mmCIF file of C-alpha atoms and ligand atoms in Angstrom:
data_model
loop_
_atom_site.group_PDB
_atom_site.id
_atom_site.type_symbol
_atom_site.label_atom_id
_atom_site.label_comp_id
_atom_site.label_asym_id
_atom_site.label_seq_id
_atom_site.Cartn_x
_atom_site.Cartn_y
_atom_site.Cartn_z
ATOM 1 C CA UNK A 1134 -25.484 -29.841 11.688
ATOM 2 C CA UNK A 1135 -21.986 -29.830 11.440
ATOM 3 C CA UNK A 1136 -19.092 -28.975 14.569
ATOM 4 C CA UNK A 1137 -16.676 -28.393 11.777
ATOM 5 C CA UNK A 1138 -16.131 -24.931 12.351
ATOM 6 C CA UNK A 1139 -16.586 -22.614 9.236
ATOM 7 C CA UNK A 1140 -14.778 -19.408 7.716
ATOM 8 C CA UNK A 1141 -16.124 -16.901 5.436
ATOM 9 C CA UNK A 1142 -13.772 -15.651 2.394
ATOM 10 C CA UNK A 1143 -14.460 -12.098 0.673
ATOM 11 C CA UNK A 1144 -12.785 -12.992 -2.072
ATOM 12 C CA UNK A 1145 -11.253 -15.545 -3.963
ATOM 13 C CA UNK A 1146 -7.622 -15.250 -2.429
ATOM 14 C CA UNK A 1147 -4.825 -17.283 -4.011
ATOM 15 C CA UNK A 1148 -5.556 -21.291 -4.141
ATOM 16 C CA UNK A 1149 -2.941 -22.412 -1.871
ATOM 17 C CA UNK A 1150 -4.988 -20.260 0.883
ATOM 18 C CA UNK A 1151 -8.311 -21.402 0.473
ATOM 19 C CA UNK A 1152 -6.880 -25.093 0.280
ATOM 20 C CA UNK A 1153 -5.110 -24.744 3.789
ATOM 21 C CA UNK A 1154 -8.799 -23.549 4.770
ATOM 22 C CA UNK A 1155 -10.847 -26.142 3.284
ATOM 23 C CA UNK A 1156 -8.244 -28.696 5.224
ATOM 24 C CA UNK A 1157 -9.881 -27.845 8.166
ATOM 25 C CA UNK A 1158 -12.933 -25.931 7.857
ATOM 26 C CA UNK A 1159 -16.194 -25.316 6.136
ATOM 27 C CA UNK A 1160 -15.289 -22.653 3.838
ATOM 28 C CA UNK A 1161 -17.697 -20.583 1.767
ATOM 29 C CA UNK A 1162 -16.040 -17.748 -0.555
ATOM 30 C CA UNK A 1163 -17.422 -14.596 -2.171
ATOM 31 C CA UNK A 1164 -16.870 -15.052 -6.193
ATOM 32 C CA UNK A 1165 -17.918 -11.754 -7.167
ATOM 33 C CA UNK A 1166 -15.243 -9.460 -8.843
ATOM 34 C CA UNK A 1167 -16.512 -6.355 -6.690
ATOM 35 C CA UNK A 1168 -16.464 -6.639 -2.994
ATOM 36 C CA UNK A 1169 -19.416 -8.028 -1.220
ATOM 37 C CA UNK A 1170 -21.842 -5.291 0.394
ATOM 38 C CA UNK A 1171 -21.395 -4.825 4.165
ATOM 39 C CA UNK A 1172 -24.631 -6.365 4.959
ATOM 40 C CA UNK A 1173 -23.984 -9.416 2.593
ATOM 41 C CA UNK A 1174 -20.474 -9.917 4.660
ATOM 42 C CA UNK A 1175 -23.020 -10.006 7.934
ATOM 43 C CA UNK A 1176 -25.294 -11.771 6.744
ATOM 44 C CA UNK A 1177 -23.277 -14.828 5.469
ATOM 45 C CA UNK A 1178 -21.100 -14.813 8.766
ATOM 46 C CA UNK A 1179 -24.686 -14.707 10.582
ATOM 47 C CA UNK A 1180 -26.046 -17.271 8.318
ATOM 48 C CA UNK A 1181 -22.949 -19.447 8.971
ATOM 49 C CA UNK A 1182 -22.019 -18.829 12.212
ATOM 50 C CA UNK A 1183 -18.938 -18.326 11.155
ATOM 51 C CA UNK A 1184 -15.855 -19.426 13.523
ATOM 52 C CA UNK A 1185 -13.636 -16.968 11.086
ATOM 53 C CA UNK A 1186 -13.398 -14.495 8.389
ATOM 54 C CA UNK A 1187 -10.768 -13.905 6.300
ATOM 55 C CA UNK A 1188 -11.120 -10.185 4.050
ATOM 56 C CA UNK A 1189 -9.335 -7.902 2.015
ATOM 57 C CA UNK A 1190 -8.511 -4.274 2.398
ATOM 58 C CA UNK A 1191 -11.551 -3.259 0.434
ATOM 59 C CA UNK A 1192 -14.345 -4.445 3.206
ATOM 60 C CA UNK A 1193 -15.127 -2.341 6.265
ATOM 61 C CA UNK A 1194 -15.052 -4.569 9.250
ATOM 62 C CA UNK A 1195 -16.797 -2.607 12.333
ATOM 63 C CA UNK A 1196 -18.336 -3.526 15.030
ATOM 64 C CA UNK A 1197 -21.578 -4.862 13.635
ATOM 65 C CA UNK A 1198 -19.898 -7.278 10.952
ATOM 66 C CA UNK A 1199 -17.820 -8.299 14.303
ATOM 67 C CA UNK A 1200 -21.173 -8.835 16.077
ATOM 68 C CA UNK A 1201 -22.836 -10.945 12.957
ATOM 69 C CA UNK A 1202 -21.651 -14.218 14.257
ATOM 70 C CA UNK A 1203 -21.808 -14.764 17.749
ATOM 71 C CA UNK A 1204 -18.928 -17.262 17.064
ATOM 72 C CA UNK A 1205 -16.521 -15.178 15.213
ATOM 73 C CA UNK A 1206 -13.363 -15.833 17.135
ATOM 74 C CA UNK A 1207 -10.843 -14.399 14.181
ATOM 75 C CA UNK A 1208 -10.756 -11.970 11.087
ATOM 76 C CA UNK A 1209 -7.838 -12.401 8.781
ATOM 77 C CA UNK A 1210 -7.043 -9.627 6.268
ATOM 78 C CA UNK A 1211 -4.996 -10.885 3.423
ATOM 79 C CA UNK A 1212 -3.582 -7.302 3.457
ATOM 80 C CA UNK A 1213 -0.769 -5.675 6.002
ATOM 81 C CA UNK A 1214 -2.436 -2.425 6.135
ATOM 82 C CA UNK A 1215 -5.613 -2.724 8.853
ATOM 83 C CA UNK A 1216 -7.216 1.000 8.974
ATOM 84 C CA UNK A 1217 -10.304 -0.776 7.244
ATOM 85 C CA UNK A 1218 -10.952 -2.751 10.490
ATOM 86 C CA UNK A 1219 -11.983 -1.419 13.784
ATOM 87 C CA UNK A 1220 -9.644 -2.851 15.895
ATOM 88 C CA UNK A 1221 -10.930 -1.807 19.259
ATOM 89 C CA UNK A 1222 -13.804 -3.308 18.591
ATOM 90 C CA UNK A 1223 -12.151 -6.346 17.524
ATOM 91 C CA UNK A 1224 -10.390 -6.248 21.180
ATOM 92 C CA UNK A 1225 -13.427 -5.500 23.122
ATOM 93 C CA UNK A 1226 -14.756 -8.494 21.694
ATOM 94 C CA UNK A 1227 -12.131 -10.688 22.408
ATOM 95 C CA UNK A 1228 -11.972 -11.476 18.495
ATOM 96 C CA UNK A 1229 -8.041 -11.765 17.089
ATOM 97 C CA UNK A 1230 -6.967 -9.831 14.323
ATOM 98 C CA UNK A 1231 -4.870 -11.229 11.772
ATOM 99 C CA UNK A 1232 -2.640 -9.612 9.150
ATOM 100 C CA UNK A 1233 0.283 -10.069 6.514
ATOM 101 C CA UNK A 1234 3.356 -8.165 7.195
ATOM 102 C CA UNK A 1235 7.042 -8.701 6.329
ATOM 103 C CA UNK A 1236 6.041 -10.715 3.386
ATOM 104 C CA UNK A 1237 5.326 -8.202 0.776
ATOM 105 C CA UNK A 1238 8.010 -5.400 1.935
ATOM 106 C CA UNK A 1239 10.232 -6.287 -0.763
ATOM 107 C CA UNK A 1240 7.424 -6.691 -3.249
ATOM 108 C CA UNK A 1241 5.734 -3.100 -2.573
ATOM 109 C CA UNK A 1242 9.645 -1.443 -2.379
ATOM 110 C CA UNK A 1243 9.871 -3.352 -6.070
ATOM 111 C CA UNK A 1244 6.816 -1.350 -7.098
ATOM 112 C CA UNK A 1245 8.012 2.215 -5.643
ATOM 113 C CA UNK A 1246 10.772 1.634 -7.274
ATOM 114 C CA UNK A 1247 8.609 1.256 -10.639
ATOM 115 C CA UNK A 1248 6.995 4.355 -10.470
ATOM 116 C CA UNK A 1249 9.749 6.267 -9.410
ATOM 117 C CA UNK A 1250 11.628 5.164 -12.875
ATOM 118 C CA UNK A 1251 8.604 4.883 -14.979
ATOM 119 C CA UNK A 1252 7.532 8.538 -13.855
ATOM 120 C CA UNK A 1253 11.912 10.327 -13.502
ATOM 121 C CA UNK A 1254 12.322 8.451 -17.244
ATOM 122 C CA UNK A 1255 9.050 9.090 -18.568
ATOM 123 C CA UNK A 1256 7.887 5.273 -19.505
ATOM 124 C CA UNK A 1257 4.123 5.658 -19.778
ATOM 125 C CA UNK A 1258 3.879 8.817 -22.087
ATOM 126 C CA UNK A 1259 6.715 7.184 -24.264
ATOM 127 C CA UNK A 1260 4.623 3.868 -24.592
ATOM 128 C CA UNK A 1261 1.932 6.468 -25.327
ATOM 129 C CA UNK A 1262 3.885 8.554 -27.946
ATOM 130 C CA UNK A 1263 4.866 5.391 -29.147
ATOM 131 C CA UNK A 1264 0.939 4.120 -29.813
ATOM 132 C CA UNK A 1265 -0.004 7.460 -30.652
ATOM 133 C CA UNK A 1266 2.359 6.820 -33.835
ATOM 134 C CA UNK A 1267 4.002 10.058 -32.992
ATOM 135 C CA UNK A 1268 7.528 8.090 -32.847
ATOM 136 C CA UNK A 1269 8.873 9.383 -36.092
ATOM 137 C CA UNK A 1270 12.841 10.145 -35.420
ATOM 138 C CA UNK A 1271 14.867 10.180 -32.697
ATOM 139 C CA UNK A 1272 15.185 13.503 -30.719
ATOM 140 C CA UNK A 1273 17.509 15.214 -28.754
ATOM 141 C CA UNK A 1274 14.798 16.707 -26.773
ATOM 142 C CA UNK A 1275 12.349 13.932 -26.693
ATOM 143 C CA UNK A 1276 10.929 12.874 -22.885
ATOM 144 C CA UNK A 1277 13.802 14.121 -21.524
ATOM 145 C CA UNK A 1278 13.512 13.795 -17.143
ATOM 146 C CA UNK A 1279 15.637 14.273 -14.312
ATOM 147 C CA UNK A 1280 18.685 11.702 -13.694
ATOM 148 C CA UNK A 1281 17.873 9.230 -10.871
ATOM 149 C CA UNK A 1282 21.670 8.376 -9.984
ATOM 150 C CA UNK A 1283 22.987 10.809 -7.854
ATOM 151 C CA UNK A 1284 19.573 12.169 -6.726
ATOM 152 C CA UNK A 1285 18.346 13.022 -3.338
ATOM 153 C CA UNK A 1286 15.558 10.229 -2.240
ATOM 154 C CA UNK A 1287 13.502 11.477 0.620
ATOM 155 C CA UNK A 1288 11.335 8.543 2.637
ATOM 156 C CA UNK A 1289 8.973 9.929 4.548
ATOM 157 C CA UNK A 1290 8.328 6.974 7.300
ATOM 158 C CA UNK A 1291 11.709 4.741 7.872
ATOM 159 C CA UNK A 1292 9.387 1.308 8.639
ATOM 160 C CA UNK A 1293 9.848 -2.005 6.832
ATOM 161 C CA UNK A 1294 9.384 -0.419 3.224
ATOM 162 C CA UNK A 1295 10.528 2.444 3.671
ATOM 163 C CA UNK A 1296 14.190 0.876 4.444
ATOM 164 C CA UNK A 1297 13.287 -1.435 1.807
ATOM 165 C CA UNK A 1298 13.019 1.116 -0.785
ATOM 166 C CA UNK A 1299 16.061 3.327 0.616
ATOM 167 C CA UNK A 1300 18.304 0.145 0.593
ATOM 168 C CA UNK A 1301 17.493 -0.055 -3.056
ATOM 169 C CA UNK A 1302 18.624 3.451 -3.646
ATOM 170 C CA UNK A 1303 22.530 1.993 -3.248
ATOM 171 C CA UNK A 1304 22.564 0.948 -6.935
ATOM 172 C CA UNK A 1305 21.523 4.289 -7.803
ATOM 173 C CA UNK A 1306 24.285 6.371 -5.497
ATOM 174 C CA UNK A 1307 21.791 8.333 -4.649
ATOM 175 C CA UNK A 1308 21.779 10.311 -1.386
ATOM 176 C CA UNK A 1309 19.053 9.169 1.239
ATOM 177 C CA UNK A 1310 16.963 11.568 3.437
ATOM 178 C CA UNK A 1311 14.269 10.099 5.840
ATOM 179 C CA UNK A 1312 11.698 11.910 8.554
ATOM 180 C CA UNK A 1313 9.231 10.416 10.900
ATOM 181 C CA UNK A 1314 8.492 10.850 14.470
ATOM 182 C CA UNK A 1315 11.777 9.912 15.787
ATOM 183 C CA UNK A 1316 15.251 8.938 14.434
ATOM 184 C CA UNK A 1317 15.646 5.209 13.803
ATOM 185 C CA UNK A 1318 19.377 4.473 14.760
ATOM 186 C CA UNK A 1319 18.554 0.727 13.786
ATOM 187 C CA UNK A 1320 17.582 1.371 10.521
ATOM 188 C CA UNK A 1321 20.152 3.658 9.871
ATOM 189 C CA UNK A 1322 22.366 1.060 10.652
ATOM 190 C CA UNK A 1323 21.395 -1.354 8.585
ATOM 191 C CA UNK A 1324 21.015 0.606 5.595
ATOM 192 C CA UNK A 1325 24.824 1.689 6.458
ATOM 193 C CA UNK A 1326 26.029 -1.721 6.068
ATOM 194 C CA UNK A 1327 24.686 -2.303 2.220
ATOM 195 C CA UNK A 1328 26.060 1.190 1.654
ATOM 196 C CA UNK A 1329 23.491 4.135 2.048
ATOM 197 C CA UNK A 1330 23.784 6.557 4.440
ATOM 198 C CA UNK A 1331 19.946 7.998 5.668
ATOM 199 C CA UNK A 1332 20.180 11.277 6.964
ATOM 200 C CA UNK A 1333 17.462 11.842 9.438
ATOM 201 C CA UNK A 1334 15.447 15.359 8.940
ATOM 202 C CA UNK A 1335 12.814 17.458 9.619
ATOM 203 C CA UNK A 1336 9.613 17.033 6.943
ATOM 204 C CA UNK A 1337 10.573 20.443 5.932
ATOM 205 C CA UNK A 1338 13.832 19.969 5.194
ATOM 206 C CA UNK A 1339 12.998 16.778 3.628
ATOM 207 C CA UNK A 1340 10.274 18.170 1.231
ATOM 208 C CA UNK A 1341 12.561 21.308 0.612
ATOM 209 C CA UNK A 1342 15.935 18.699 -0.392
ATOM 210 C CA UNK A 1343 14.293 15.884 -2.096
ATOM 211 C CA UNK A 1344 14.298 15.143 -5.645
ATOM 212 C CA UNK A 1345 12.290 12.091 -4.932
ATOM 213 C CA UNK A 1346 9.856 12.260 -1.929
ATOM 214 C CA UNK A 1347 8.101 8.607 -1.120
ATOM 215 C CA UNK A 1348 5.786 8.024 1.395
ATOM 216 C CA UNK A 1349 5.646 4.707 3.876
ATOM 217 C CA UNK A 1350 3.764 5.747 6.750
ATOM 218 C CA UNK A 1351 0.388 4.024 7.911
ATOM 219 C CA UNK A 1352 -2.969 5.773 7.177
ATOM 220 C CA UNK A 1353 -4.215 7.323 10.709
ATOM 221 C CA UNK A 1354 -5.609 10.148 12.127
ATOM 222 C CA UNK A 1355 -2.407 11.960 12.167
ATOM 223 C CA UNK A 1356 -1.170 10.813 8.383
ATOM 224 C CA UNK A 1357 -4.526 11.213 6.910
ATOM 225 C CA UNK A 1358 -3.701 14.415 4.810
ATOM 226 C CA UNK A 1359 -0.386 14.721 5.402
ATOM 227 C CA UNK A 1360 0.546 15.669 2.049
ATOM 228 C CA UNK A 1361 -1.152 18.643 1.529
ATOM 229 C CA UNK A 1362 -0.931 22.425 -0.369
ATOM 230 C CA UNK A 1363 1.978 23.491 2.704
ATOM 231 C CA UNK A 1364 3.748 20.599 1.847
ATOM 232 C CA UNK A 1365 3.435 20.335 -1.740
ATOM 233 C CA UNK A 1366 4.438 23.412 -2.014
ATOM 234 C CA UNK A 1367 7.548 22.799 0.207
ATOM 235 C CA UNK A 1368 8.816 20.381 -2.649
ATOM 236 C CA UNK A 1369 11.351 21.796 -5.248
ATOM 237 C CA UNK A 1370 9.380 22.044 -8.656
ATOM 238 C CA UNK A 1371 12.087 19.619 -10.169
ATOM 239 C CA UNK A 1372 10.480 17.133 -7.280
ATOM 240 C CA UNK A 1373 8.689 13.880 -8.022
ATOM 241 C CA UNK A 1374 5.789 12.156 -5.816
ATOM 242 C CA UNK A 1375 5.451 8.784 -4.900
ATOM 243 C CA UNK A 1376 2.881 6.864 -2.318
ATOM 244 C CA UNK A 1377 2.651 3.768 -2.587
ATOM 245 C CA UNK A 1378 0.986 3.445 0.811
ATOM 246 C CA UNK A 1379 -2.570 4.668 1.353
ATOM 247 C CA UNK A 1380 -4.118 6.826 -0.773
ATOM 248 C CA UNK A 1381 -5.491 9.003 2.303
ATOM 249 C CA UNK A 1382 -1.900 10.102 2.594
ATOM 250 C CA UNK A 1383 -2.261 12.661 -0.024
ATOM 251 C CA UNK A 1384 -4.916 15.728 -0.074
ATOM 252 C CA UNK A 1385 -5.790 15.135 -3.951
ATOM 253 C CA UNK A 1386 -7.250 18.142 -4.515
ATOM 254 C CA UNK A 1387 -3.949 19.395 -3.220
ATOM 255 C CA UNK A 1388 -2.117 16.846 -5.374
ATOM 256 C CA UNK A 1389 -4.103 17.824 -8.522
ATOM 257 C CA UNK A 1390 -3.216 21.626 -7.951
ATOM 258 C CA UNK A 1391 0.294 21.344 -7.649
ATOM 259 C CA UNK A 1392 0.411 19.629 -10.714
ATOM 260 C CA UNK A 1393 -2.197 22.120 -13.156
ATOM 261 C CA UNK A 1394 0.262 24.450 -11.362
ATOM 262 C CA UNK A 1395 3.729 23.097 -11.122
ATOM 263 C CA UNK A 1396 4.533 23.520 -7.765
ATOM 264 C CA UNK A 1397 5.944 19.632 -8.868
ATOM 265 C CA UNK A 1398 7.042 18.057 -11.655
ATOM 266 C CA UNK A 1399 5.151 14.463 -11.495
ATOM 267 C CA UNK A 1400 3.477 12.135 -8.958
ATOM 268 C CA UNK A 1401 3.630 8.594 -9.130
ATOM 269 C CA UNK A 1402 0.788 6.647 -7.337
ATOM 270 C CA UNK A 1403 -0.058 3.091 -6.588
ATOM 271 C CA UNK A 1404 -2.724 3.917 -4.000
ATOM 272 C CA UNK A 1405 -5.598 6.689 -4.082
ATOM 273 C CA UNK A 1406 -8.365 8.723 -2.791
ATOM 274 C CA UNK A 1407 -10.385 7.934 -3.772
ATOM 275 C CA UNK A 1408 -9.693 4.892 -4.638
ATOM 276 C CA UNK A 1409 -10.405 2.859 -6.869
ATOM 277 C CA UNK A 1410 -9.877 6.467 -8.849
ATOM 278 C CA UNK A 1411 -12.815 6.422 -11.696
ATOM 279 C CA UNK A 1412 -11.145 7.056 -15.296
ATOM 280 C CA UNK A 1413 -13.243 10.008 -15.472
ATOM 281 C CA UNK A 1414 -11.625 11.644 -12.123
ATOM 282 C CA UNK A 1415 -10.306 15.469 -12.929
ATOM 283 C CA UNK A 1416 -7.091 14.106 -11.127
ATOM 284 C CA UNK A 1417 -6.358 11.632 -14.254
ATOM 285 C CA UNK A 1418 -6.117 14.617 -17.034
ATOM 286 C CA UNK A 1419 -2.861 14.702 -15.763
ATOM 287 C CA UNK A 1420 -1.685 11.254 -16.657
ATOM 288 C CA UNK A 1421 0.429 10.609 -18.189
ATOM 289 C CA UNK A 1422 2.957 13.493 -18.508
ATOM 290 C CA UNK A 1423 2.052 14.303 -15.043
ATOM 291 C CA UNK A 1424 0.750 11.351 -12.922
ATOM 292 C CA UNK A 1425 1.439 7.645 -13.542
ATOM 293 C CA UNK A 1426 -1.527 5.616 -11.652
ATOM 294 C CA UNK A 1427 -1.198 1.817 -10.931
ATOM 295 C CA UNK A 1428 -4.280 0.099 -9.437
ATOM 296 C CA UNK A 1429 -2.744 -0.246 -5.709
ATOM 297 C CA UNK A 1430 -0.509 -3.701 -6.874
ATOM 298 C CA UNK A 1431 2.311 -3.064 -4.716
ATOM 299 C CA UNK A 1432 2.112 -6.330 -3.160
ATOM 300 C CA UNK A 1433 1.009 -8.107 -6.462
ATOM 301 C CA UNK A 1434 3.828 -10.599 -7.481
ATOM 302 C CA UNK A 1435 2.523 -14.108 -7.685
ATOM 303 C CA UNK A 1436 4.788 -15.348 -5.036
ATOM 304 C CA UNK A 1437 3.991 -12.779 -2.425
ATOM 305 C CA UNK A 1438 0.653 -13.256 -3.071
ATOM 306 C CA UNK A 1439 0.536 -16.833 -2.370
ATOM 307 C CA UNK A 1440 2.400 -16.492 0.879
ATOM 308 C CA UNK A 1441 -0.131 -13.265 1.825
ATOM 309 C CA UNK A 1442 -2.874 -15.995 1.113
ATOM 310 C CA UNK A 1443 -0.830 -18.796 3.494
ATOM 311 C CA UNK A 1444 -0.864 -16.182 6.463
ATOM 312 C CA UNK A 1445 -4.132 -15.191 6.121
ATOM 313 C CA UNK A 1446 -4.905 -19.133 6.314
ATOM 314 C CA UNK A 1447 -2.263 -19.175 9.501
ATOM 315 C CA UNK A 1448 -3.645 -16.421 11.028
ATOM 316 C CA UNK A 1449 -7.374 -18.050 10.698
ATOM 317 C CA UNK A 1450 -6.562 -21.715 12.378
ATOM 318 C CA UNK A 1451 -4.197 -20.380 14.909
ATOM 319 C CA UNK A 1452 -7.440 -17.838 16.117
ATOM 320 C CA UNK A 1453 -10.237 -20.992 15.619
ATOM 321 C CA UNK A 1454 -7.799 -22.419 18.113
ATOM 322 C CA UNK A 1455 -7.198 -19.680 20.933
ATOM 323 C CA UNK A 1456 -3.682 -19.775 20.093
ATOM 324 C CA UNK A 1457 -2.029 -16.687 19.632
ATOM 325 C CA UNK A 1458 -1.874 -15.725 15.948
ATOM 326 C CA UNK A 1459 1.372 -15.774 14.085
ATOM 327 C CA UNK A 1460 0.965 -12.129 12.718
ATOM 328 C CA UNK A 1461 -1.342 -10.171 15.402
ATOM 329 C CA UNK A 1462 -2.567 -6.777 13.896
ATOM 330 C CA UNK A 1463 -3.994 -6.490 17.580
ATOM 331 C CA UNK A 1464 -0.476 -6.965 18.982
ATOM 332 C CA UNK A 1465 1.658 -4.871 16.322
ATOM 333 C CA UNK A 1466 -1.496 -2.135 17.408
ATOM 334 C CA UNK A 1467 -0.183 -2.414 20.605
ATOM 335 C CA UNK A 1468 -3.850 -3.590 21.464
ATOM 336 C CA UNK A 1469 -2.822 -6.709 23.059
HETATM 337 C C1 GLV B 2617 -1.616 -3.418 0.768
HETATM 338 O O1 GLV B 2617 -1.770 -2.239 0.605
HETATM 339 C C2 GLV B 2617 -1.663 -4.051 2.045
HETATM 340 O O2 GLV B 2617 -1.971 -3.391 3.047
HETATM 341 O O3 GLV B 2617 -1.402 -5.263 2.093
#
């Protein structure tokens, strides 16, 4: 027996993570490509007794995982989003809940902004024309879009990425509208002084104005299905989709109507539901005139991901201590 105290890993995060881990700790890590089952996660934290577990968005953390080690004093996702982990129960328990934020806001903005130019400029059906050999002149009418300078961006959720995405719409002149539950005079601000000027709206009037509507808001009960048939059909048929924040976000049902229909002209998505989407999802015979899919990598730049895997690693030593954790999902919950 050991008093070293030991952390499970889900998956193989990024080196420089598992090495601030191993400094310390006993640390046994998941190698599978898949996620582990729920009942594997409980019973290696059991079998452990593990002091702390660090997962990824993918793995369900509810009350019985929490209640699989009767030392678990910390869970770490190497994510910012937490709607897979029951946080109350986390609280009741008195375990801390760590998380990643800040870090990859100007990674996951780079991304948006990615799908918002590959899907306005057409990128993936021209790489497809092009390997389809269909590329035999140049034509005036070939994968024509919509100009993105000058457009009308609409952010639906003014938080960290959201303002990180608007402040990129400078380069592009573009006019900026946001909505969420209440005007953000800060943000506004500080979007003012690198030259964009957010107009706070309603949803409708955002969804009625916007060539570009992207969403940044959290998935909850009250954003789950936000973007639904009333809403897509708000959009101007010209408009283009983009979510590159949970898939839940979006009815796709709804989604996949308003594009067999043309209520829009494209959607652009890094996240889905479900997701991962299977390649033989009705959704996908839309892609890719229609719908450009990436495999929810909005974070996934080698150097964000190495300082998402040094949090995570933060997060876990600060909660094997009692100290409070450096990035509290429990505290930004307002659960602590
Ligand atoms: C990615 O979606 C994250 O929550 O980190």
């Amino acid at each position: 027996m050991t008093d070293t105290p030991s952390v499970y890993v889900t998956r193989e995060i990024p080196e420089v993570g598992l090495e601030r881990l191993r400094a310390e700790y006993d640390v046994a890590v998941w190698d599978g490509k898949l996620p582990p089952a729920k009942a594997h996660i409980e019973q290696r934290l059991a079998d452990l007794s593990a002091d702390g577990l660090v997962c990824l968005l993918s793995d369900e953390i509810d009350g019985d995982v929490l209640d699989a080690s009767g030392d678990l004093s910390v869970v770490s996702t190497f994510s910012v989003g937490y709607d897979h982990i029951d946080l109350a129960a986390a609280a009741e328990r008195d375990i801390a809940v760590g998380h990643t934020p800040g870090v990859l806001t100007e990674t996951t903005a780079d991304l948006t902004w990615s799908l918002l130019t590959a899907c306005a400029r057409r990128v993936v059906e021209g790489q497809a024309y092009v390997d389809a050999d269909e590329w035999e002149t140049w034509g005036p009418r070939l994968l024509t879009g919509p100009d993105i300078h000058g457009a009308t961006l609409g952010i639906v959720g003014l938080g960290n990425i959201g303002t990180a995405v608007a402040r990129r719409a400078a380069g592009f002149e573009m006019d900026v509208l946001y909505t969420g539950r209440s005007r953000k005079p800060d943000r506004e601000q500080e979007l003012t002084e690198v030259g964009v000027d957010a107009t706070y709206v309603t949803r409708d009037e955002l969804l009625a104005e916007s060539d570009f509507v992207s969403l940044h808001v959290p998935l909850t009960d009250a954003t789950e299905g936000l973007i639904s048939t009333d809403e897509l059909q708000q959009m101007s048929e010209e408009a283009i989709l983009l979510n590159t924040s949970r898939g839940g976000v979006i009815d796709t049902d709804a989604l996949d109507a308003a594009l067999e229909d043309g209520w829009i002209t494209r959607a652009g998505l890094d996240v889905t539901d479900p997701e991962p989407l299977p390649a033989d999802h009705p959704i996908l015979r839309h892609a890719p005139e229609r719908l450009v899919v990436t495999p929810h990598i909005g974070s996934a730049s080698i150097g964000t991901r190495n300082r998402m895997a040094e949090m995570a690693a933060e997060n876990v030593i600060a909660g094997i201590e009692r100290e409070p954790l450096p990035h509290s999902a429990l505290a930004d919950a307002g659960l602590e």
